Coordinates of C-alpha atoms in Angstrom, one line a residue:
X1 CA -21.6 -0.2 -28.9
X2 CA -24.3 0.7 -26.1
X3 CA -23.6 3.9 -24.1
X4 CA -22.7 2.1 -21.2
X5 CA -19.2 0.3 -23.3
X6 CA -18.9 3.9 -25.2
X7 CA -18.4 5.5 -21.7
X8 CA -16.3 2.2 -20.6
X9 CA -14.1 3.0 -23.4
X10 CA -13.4 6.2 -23.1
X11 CA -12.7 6.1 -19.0
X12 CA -9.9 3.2 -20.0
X13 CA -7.7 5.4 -22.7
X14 CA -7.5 7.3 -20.0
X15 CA -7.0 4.7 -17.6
X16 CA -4.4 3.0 -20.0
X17 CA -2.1 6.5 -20.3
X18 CA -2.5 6.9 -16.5
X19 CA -1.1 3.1 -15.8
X20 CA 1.8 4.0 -18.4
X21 CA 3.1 7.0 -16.8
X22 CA 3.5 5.7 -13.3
X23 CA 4.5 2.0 -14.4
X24 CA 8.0 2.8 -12.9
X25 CA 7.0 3.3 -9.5
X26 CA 7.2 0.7 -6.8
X27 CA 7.3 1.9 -2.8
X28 CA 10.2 0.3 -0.7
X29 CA 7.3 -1.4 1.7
X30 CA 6.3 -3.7 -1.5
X31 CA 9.6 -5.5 -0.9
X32 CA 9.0 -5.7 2.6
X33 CA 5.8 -8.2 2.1
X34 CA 8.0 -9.8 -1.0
X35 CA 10.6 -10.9 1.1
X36 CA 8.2 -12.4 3.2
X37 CA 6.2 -13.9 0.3
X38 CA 9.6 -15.6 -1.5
X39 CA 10.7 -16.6 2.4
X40 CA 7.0 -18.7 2.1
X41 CA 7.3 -19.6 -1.5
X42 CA 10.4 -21.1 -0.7
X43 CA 9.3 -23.3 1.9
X44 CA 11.0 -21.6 5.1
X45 CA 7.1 -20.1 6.2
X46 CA 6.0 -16.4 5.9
X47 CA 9.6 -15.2 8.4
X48 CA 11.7 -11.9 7.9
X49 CA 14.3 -14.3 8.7
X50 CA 15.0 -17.9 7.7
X51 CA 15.6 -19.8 10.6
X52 CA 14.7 -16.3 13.0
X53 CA 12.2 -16.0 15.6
X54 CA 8.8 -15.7 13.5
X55 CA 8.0 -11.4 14.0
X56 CA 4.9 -10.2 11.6
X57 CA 6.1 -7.5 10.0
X58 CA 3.0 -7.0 6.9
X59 CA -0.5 -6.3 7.7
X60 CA -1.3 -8.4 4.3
X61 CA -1.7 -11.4 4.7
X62 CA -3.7 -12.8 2.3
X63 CA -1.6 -10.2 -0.2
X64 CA 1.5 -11.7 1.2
X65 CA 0.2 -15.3 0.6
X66 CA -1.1 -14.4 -3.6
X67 CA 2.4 -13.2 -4.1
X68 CA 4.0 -16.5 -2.1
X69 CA 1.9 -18.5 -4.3
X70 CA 2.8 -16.6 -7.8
X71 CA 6.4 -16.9 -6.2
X72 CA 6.5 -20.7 -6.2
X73 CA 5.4 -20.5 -9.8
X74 CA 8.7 -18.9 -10.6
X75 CA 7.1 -15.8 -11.2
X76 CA 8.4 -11.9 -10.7
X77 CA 7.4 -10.1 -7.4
X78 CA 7.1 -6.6 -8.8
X79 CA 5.4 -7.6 -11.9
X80 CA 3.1 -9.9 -11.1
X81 CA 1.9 -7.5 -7.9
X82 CA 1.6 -4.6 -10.3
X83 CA -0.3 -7.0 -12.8
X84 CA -2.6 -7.9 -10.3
X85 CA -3.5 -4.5 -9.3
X86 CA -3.9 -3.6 -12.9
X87 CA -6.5 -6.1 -13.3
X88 CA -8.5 -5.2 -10.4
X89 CA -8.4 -2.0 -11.1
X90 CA -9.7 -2.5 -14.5
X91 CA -12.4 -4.5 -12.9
X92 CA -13.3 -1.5 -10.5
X93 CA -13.9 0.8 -13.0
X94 CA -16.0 -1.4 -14.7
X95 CA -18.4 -2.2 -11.4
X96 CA -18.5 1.9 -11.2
X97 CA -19.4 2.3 -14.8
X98 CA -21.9 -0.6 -14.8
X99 CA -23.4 0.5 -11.0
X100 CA -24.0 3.7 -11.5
X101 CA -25.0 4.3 -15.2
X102 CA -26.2 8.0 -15.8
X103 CA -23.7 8.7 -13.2
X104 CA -21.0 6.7 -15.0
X105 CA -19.3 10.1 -15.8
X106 CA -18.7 11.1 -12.2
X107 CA -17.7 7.8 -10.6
X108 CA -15.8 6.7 -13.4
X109 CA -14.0 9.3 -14.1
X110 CA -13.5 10.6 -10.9
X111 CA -11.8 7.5 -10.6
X112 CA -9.7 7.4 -13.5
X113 CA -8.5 11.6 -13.3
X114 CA -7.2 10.8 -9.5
X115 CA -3.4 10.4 -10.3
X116 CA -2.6 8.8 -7.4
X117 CA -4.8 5.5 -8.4
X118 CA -2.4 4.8 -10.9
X119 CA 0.8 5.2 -8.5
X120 CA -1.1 2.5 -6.1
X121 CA -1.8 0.5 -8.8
X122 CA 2.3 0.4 -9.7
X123 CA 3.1 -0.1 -6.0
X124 CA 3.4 -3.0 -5.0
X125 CA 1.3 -3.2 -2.5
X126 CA -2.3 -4.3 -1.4
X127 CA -3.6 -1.0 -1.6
X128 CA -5.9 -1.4 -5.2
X129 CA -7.2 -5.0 -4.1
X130 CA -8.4 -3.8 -0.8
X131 CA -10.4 -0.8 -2.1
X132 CA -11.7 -3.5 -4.8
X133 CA -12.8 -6.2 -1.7
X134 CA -14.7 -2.9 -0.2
X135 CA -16.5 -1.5 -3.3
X136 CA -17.5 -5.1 -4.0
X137 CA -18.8 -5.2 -0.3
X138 CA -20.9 -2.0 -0.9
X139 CA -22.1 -3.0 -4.2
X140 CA -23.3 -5.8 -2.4
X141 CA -25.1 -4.3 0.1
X142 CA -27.2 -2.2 -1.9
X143 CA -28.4 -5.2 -4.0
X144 CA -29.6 -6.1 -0.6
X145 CA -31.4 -3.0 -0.4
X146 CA -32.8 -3.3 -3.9
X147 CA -33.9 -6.5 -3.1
X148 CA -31.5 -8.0 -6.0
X149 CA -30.4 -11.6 -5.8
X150 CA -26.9 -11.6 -3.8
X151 CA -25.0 -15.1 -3.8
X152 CA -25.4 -16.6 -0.2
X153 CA -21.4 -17.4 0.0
X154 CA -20.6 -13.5 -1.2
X155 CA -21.1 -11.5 1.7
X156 CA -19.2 -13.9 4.1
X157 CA -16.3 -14.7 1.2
X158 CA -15.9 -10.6 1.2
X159 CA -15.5 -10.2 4.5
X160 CA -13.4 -13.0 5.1
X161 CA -10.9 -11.6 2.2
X162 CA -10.8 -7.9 3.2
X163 CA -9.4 -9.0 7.1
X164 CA -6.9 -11.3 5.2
X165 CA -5.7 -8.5 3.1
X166 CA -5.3 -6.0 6.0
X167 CA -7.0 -6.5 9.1
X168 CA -9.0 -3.6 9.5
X169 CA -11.1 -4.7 6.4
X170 CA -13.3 -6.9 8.9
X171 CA -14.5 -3.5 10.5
X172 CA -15.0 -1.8 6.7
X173 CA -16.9 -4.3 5.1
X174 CA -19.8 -5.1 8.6
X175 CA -22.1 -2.8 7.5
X176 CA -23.1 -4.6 4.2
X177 CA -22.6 -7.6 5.4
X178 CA -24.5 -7.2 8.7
X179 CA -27.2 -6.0 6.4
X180 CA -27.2 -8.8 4.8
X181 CA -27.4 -10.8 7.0
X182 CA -30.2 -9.0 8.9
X183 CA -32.6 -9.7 5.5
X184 CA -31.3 -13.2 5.3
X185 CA -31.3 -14.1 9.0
X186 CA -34.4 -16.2 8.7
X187 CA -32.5 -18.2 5.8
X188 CA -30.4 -21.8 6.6
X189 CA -27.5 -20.9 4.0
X190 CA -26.7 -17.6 4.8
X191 CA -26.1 -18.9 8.4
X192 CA -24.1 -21.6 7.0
X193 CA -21.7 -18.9 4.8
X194 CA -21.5 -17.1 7.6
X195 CA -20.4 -19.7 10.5
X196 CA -17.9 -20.9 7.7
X197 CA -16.1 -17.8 7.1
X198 CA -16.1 -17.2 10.9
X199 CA -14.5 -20.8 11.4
X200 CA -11.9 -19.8 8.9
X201 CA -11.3 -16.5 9.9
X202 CA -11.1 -18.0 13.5
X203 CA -8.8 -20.6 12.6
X204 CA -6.6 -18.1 10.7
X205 CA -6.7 -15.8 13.7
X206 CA -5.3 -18.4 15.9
X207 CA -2.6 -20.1 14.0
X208 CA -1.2 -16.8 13.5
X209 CA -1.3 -15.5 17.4
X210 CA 0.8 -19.2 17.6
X211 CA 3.0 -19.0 15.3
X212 CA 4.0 -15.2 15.6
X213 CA 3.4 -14.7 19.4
X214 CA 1.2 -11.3 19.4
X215 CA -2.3 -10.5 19.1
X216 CA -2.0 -8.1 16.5
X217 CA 0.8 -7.9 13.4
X218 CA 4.1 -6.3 14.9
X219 CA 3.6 -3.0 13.0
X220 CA 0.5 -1.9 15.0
X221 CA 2.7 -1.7 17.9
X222 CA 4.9 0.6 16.1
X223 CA 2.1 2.8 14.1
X224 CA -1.1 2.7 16.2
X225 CA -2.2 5.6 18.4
X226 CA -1.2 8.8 17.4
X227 CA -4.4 10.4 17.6
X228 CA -2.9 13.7 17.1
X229 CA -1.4 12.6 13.5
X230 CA -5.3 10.9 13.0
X231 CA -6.5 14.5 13.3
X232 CA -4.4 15.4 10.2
X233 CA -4.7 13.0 8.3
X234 CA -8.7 13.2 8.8
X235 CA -7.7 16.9 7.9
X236 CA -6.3 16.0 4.9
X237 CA -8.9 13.4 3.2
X238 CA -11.6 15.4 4.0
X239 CA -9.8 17.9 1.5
X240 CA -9.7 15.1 -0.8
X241 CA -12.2 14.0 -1.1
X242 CA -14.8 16.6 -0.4
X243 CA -17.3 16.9 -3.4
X244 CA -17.4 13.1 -3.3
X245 CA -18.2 13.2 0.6
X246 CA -21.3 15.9 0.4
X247 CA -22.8 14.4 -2.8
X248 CA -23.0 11.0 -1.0
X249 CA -23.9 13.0 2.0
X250 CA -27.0 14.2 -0.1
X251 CA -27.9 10.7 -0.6
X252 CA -29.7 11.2 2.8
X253 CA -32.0 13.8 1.8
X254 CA -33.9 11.5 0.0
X255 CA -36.0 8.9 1.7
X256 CA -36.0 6.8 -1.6
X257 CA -31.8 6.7 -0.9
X258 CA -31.7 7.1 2.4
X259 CA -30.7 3.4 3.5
X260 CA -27.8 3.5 0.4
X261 CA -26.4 6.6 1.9
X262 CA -26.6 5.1 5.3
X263 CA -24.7 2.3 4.3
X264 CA -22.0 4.3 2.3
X265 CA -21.4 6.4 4.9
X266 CA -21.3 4.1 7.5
X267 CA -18.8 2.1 5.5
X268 CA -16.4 4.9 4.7
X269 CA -16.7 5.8 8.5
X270 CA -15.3 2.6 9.6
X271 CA -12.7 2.3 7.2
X272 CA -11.5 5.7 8.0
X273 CA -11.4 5.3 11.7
X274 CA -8.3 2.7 12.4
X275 CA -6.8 5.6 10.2
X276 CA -8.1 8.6 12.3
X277 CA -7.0 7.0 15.1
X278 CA -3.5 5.8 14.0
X279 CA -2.3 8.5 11.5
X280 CA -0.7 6.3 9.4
X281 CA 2.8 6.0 8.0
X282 CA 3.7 6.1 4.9
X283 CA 0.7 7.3 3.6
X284 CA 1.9 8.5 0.3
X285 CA -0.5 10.0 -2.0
X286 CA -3.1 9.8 0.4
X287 CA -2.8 5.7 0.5
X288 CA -5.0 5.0 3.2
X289 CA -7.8 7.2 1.8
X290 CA -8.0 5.6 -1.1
X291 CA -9.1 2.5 0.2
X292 CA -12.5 3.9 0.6
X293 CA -12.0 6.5 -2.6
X294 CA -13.9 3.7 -4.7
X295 CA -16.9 3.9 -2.2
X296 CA -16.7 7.4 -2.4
X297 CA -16.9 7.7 -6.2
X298 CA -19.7 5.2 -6.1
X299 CA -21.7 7.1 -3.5
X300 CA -21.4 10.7 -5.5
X301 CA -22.2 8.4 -8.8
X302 CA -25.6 7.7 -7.4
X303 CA -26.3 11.2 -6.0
X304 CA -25.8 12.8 -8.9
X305 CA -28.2 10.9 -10.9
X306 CA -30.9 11.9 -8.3
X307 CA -30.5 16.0 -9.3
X308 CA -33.2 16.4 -11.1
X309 CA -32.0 19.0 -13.8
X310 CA -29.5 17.4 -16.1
X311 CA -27.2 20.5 -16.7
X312 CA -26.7 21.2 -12.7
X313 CA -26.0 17.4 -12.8
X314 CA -23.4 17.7 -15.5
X315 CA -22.1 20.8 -13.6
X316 CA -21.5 19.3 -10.0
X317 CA -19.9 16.5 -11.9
X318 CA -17.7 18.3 -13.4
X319 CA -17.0 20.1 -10.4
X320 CA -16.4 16.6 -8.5
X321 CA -14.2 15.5 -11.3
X322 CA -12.1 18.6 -11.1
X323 CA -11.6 19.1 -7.7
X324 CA -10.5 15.2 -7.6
X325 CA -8.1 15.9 -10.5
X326 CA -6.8 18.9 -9.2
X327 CA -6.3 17.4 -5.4
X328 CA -4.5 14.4 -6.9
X329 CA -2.3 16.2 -9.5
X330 CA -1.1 18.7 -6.7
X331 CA -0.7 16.7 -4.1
X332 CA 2.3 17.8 -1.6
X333 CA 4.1 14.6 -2.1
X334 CA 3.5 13.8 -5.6
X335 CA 7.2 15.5 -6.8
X336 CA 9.0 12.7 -4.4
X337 CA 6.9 9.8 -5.5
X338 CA 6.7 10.5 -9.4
X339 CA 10.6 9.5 -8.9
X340 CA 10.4 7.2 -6.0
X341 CA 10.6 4.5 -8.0
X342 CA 13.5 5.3 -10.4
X343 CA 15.3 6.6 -7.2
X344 CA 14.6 3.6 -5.2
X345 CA 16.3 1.3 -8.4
X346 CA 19.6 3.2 -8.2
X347 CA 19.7 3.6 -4.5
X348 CA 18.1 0.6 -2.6
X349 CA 18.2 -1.8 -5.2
X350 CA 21.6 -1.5 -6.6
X351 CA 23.2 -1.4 -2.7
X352 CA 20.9 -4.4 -1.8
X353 CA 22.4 -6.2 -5.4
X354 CA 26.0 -5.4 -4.4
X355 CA 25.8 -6.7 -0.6
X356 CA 24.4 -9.9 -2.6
X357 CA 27.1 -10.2 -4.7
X358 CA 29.6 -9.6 -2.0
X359 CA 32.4 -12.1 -1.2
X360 CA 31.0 -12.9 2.4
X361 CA 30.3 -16.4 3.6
X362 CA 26.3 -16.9 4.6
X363 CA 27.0 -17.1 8.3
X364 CA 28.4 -13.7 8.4
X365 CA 25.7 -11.8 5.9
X366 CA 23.9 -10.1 8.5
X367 CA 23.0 -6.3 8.3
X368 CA 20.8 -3.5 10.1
X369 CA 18.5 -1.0 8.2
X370 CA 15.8 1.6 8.4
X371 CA 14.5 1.2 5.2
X372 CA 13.6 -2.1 5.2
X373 CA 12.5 -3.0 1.7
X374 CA 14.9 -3.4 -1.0
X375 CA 17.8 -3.3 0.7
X376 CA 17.4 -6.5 2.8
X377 CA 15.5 -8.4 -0.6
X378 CA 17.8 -7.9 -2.9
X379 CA 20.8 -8.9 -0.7
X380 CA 19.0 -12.3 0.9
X381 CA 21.0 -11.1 3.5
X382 CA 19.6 -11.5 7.5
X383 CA 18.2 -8.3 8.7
X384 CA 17.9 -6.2 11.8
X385 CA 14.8 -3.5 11.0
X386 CA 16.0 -0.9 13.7
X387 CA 12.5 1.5 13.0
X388 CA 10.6 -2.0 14.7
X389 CA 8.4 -3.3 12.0
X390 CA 10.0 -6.3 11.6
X391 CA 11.5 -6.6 15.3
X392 CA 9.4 -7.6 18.6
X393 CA 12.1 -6.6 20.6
X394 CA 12.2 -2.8 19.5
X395 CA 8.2 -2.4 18.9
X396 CA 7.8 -3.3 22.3
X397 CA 10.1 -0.5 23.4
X398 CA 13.7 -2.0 23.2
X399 CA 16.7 0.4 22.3
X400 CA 17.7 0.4 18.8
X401 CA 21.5 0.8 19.5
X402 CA 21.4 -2.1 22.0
X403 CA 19.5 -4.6 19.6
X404 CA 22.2 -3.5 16.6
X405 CA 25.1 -3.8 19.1
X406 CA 23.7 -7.1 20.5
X407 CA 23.5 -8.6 17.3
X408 CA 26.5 -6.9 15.6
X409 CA 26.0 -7.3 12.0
X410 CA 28.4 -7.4 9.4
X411 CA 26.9 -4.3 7.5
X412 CA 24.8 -1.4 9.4
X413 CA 23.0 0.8 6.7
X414 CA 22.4 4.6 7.9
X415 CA 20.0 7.1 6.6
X416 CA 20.8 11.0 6.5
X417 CA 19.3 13.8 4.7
X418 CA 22.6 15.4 4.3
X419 CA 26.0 13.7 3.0
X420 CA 27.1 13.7 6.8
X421 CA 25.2 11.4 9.3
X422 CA 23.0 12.8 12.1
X423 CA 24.2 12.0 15.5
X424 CA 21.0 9.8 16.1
X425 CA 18.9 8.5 13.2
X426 CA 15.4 6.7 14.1
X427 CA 16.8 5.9 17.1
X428 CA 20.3 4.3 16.4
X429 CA 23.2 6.2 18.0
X430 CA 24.7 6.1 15.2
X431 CA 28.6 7.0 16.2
X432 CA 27.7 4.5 19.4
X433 CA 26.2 1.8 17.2
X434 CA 28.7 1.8 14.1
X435 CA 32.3 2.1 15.9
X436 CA 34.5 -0.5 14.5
X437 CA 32.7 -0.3 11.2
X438 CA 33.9 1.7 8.1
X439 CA 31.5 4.2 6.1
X440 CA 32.5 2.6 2.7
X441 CA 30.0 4.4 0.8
X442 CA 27.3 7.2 0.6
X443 CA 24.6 6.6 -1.6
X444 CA 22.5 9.7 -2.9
X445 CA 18.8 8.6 -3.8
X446 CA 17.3 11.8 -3.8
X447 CA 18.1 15.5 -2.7
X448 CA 17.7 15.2 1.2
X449 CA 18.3 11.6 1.0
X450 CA 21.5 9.0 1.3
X451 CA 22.1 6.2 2.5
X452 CA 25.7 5.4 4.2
X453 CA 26.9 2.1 4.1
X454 CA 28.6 0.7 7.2
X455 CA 31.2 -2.3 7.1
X456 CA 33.2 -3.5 9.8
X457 CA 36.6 -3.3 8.9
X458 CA 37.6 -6.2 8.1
X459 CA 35.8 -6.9 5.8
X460 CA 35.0 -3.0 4.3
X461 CA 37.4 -3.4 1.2
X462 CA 35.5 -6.8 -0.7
X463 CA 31.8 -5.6 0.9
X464 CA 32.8 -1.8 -0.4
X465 CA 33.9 -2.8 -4.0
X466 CA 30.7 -5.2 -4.4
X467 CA 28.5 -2.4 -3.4
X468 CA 30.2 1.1 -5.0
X469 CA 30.2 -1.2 -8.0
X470 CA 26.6 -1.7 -8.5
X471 CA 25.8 1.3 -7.2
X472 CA 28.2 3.3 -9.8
X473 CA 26.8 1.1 -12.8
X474 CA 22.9 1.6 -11.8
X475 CA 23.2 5.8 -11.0
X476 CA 25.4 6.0 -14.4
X477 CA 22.7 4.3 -16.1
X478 CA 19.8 5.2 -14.2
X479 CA 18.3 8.7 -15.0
X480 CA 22.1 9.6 -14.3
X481 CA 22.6 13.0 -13.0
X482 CA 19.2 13.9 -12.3
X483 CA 18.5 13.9 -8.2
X484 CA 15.6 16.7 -7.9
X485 CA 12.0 15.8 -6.5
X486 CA 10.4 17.7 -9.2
X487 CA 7.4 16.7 -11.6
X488 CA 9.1 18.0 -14.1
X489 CA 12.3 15.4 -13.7
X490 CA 9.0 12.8 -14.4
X491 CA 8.3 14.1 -17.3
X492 CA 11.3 14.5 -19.0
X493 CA 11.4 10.8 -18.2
X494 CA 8.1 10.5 -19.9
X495 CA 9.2 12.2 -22.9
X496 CA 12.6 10.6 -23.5
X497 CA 11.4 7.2 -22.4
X498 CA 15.0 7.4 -19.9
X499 CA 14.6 5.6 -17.0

């Protein structure tokens, strides 16, 4: 075995023990696009609801439109999203290992001791494939530099899949391919890649302003423009992430690696800024960052190999590596998510499975949430999402209690952080909202965290018995007993192989 596989080997038992202990996690937004995706696979288009007014509630797309396609093969959501990201993953580590060589040991493993990578990977969610789409994107563009051969359909097929998978990845993956283009301009089938992507990304662009009505997905009217939020979270990934930032920052130093540090930089800039401007939601685990943490670990891979004595070398990479290690294992929300998954099963999951096998005739399964995952895919029920990502009317400014009230739906699902309800809850008045409804039951998913369970009273006794049924059955069998956010409740887990 060459050094290059002996150091490929070693980074993937580490890799394999990472994917393993955070295989049970899977965030409630992953059933948000999976509803979508078995809405399309079924043939009713990508709609929160079938036979609703068309609202984009995923900035996925072409994540969205994978899963629709494994869902028409009959295939599982969850497992075939988290198998996907398990394979890319494997394949980044390899392009780090490969790219980088003497610096294998810092990009590599800097890649494989960040916990959170194997929480994204379990997810659900596009979160792996999109940091993939830019590292490949970067890679590219410093073949370009090193005057390496770089297929003429790459560049354009990388851009192209990057906006399709969220749409910001247009603006992270210009630089390389502007700078390919730049050296290739003078070339007839770079032009031709490039006018083909842009027809396709132009045709995309405008069947979905048709068919869903608004420039940008519904969920950037909800999210974007918090710049005070941006602030912190810039705060936040600059703690990080900070060895990796200054050794790809040294990359400048040097006029023989100037133009790759240029390019690196300028890529992680412009991935970060839709963030810094935004301060995203539900940035668990610093999800966001990480789509430009592969970049990261590549640029510090290739700074490190420039120090010219090899124990400081081995020192700063250790230093890297340990800082990243430490920044992932102590990160503030990392108690919460090691059990988000497990929680989410016996919570969200099992009320979403009772309303499902409720006794309610199809015309009448309508229902209101906040969390807007789970609960709506497991029941195939019609859903009002009264936070606004999947409703026009309240991301453009609409009441809450006036759109639930207007559309009075059979079930209207509250969340508290106490077992009583707060007066008002992301907007909904909830006393206002839910009168003539019946709280039938209060589900605990966490400590600081229930959901209550709204029926109108008519039909509260057969909706209540469905629901406190599989709710009973999955928090008896489920890690039963156990509702603290601790690392330590993970473990055990771990150890006992209870889940």
């Amino acid at each position: 075995m060459n050094r290059l596989g002996a150091r490929l080997a070693i980074l993937l038992v580490i890799f394999a023990f990472g994917t393993w202990a955070a295989w049970s996690f899977v965030v409630d937004d992953a059933y948000i696009t999976f509803r979508y995706s078995a809405h399309f696979a079924e043939g009713h288009g990508p709609v929160w609801n079938v036979g609703g007014d068309p609202v984009e509630g995923f900035t996925n797309f072409g994540w969205m439109s994978w899963l629709a396609f494994l869902g028409w093969m009959q295939l599982d959501l969850l497992l075939v999203a988290k198998l996907t990201s398990l394979v890319v993953a494997v394949i980044i580590l390899v392009l780090l290992v490969r790219e980088t060589e003497d610096g294998a040991w810092l990009a590599g493993g800097a890649f494989v001791v960040f916990l959170p990578t194997y929480f994204h990977l379990s997810g659900g969610l596009e979160t792996i494939a999109f940091a993939a789409v830019v590292l490949r994107a970067a890679i590219v563009g410093i073949r370009v530099l090193q005057d390496k051969r770089v297929w003429d359909w790459e560049p354009p097929a990388l851009l192209l899949v990057a906006g399709l998978l969220r749409p910001e990845g247009v603006l992270a993956t210009l630089p390389a391919v502007a700078l390919w283009f730049w050296y290739e301009r003078d070339r007839p089938g770079p032009k031709r890649a490039l006018v083909a992507a842009a027809v396709l990304g132009a045709a995309y662009f405008g069947w979905r302003w048709i068919y869903y009505g608004q420039f940008l997905p519904n969920t950037f009217y909800v999210k974007f423009g918090d710049l005070t939020a941006g602030g912190e979270w810039t705060k936040q990934t600059l703690g990080l992430f900070l060895p990796l930032l200054l050794l790809m920052l040294g990359l400048l130093i040097r006029k023989e690696t100037r133009a790759i540090g240029g390019l690196l930089i300028a890529m992680v800039v412009l991935t970060y800024a839709t963030y810094a401007l935004s301060g995203p939601s539900m940035d668990y685990l610093g999800r966001f960052a990480y789509h430009a943490f592969p970049v990261l670990c590549l640029g510090a891979g290739f700074a490190v190999t420039e120090i010219g004595n090899r124990w400081v070398a081995i020192g700063v990479s250790t230093v890297a590596v340990g800082w990243v290690a430490a920044t992932g294992a102590t990160a503030k929300d990392l108690p919460t998510m090691a059990n988000y998954g497990t929680d989410l099963r016996r919570a969200h999951v099992a009320i979403g499975e009772g309303l499902a096998a409720a006794d309610v005739p199809e015309e009448f399964r309508t229902i209101a949430v906040s969390d807007a995952g789970a609960i709506p895919y497991f029941s195939g029920w019609n859903a009002i999402d009264y936070i606004g990502l999947n409703d026009e009317a309240i991301a453009g400014g609409a009441d809450p209690t006036d759109v639930v009230k207007a559309a009075s739906p059979m079930v209207i699902v509250v969340t508290s952080y106490t077992p009583e309800v707060s007066d008002v809850m992301y907007g909904l008045r909830v006393a206002e909202a839910t009168e003539g409804y019946v709280d039938v039951v209060q589900v605990r998913m966490r400590e600081g965290y229930w959901q209550h369970v709204y029926v109108k009273t008519g039909w509260a006794p057969q909706v209540g018995d469905a629901v406190r049924a599989s709710v009973e059955e999955a928090q008896s069998t489920i890690d039963p007993g156990r509702y603290d956010s601790t690392v330590d409740r993970w473990l055990d887990r771990l150890r006992t192989g209870r889940d």
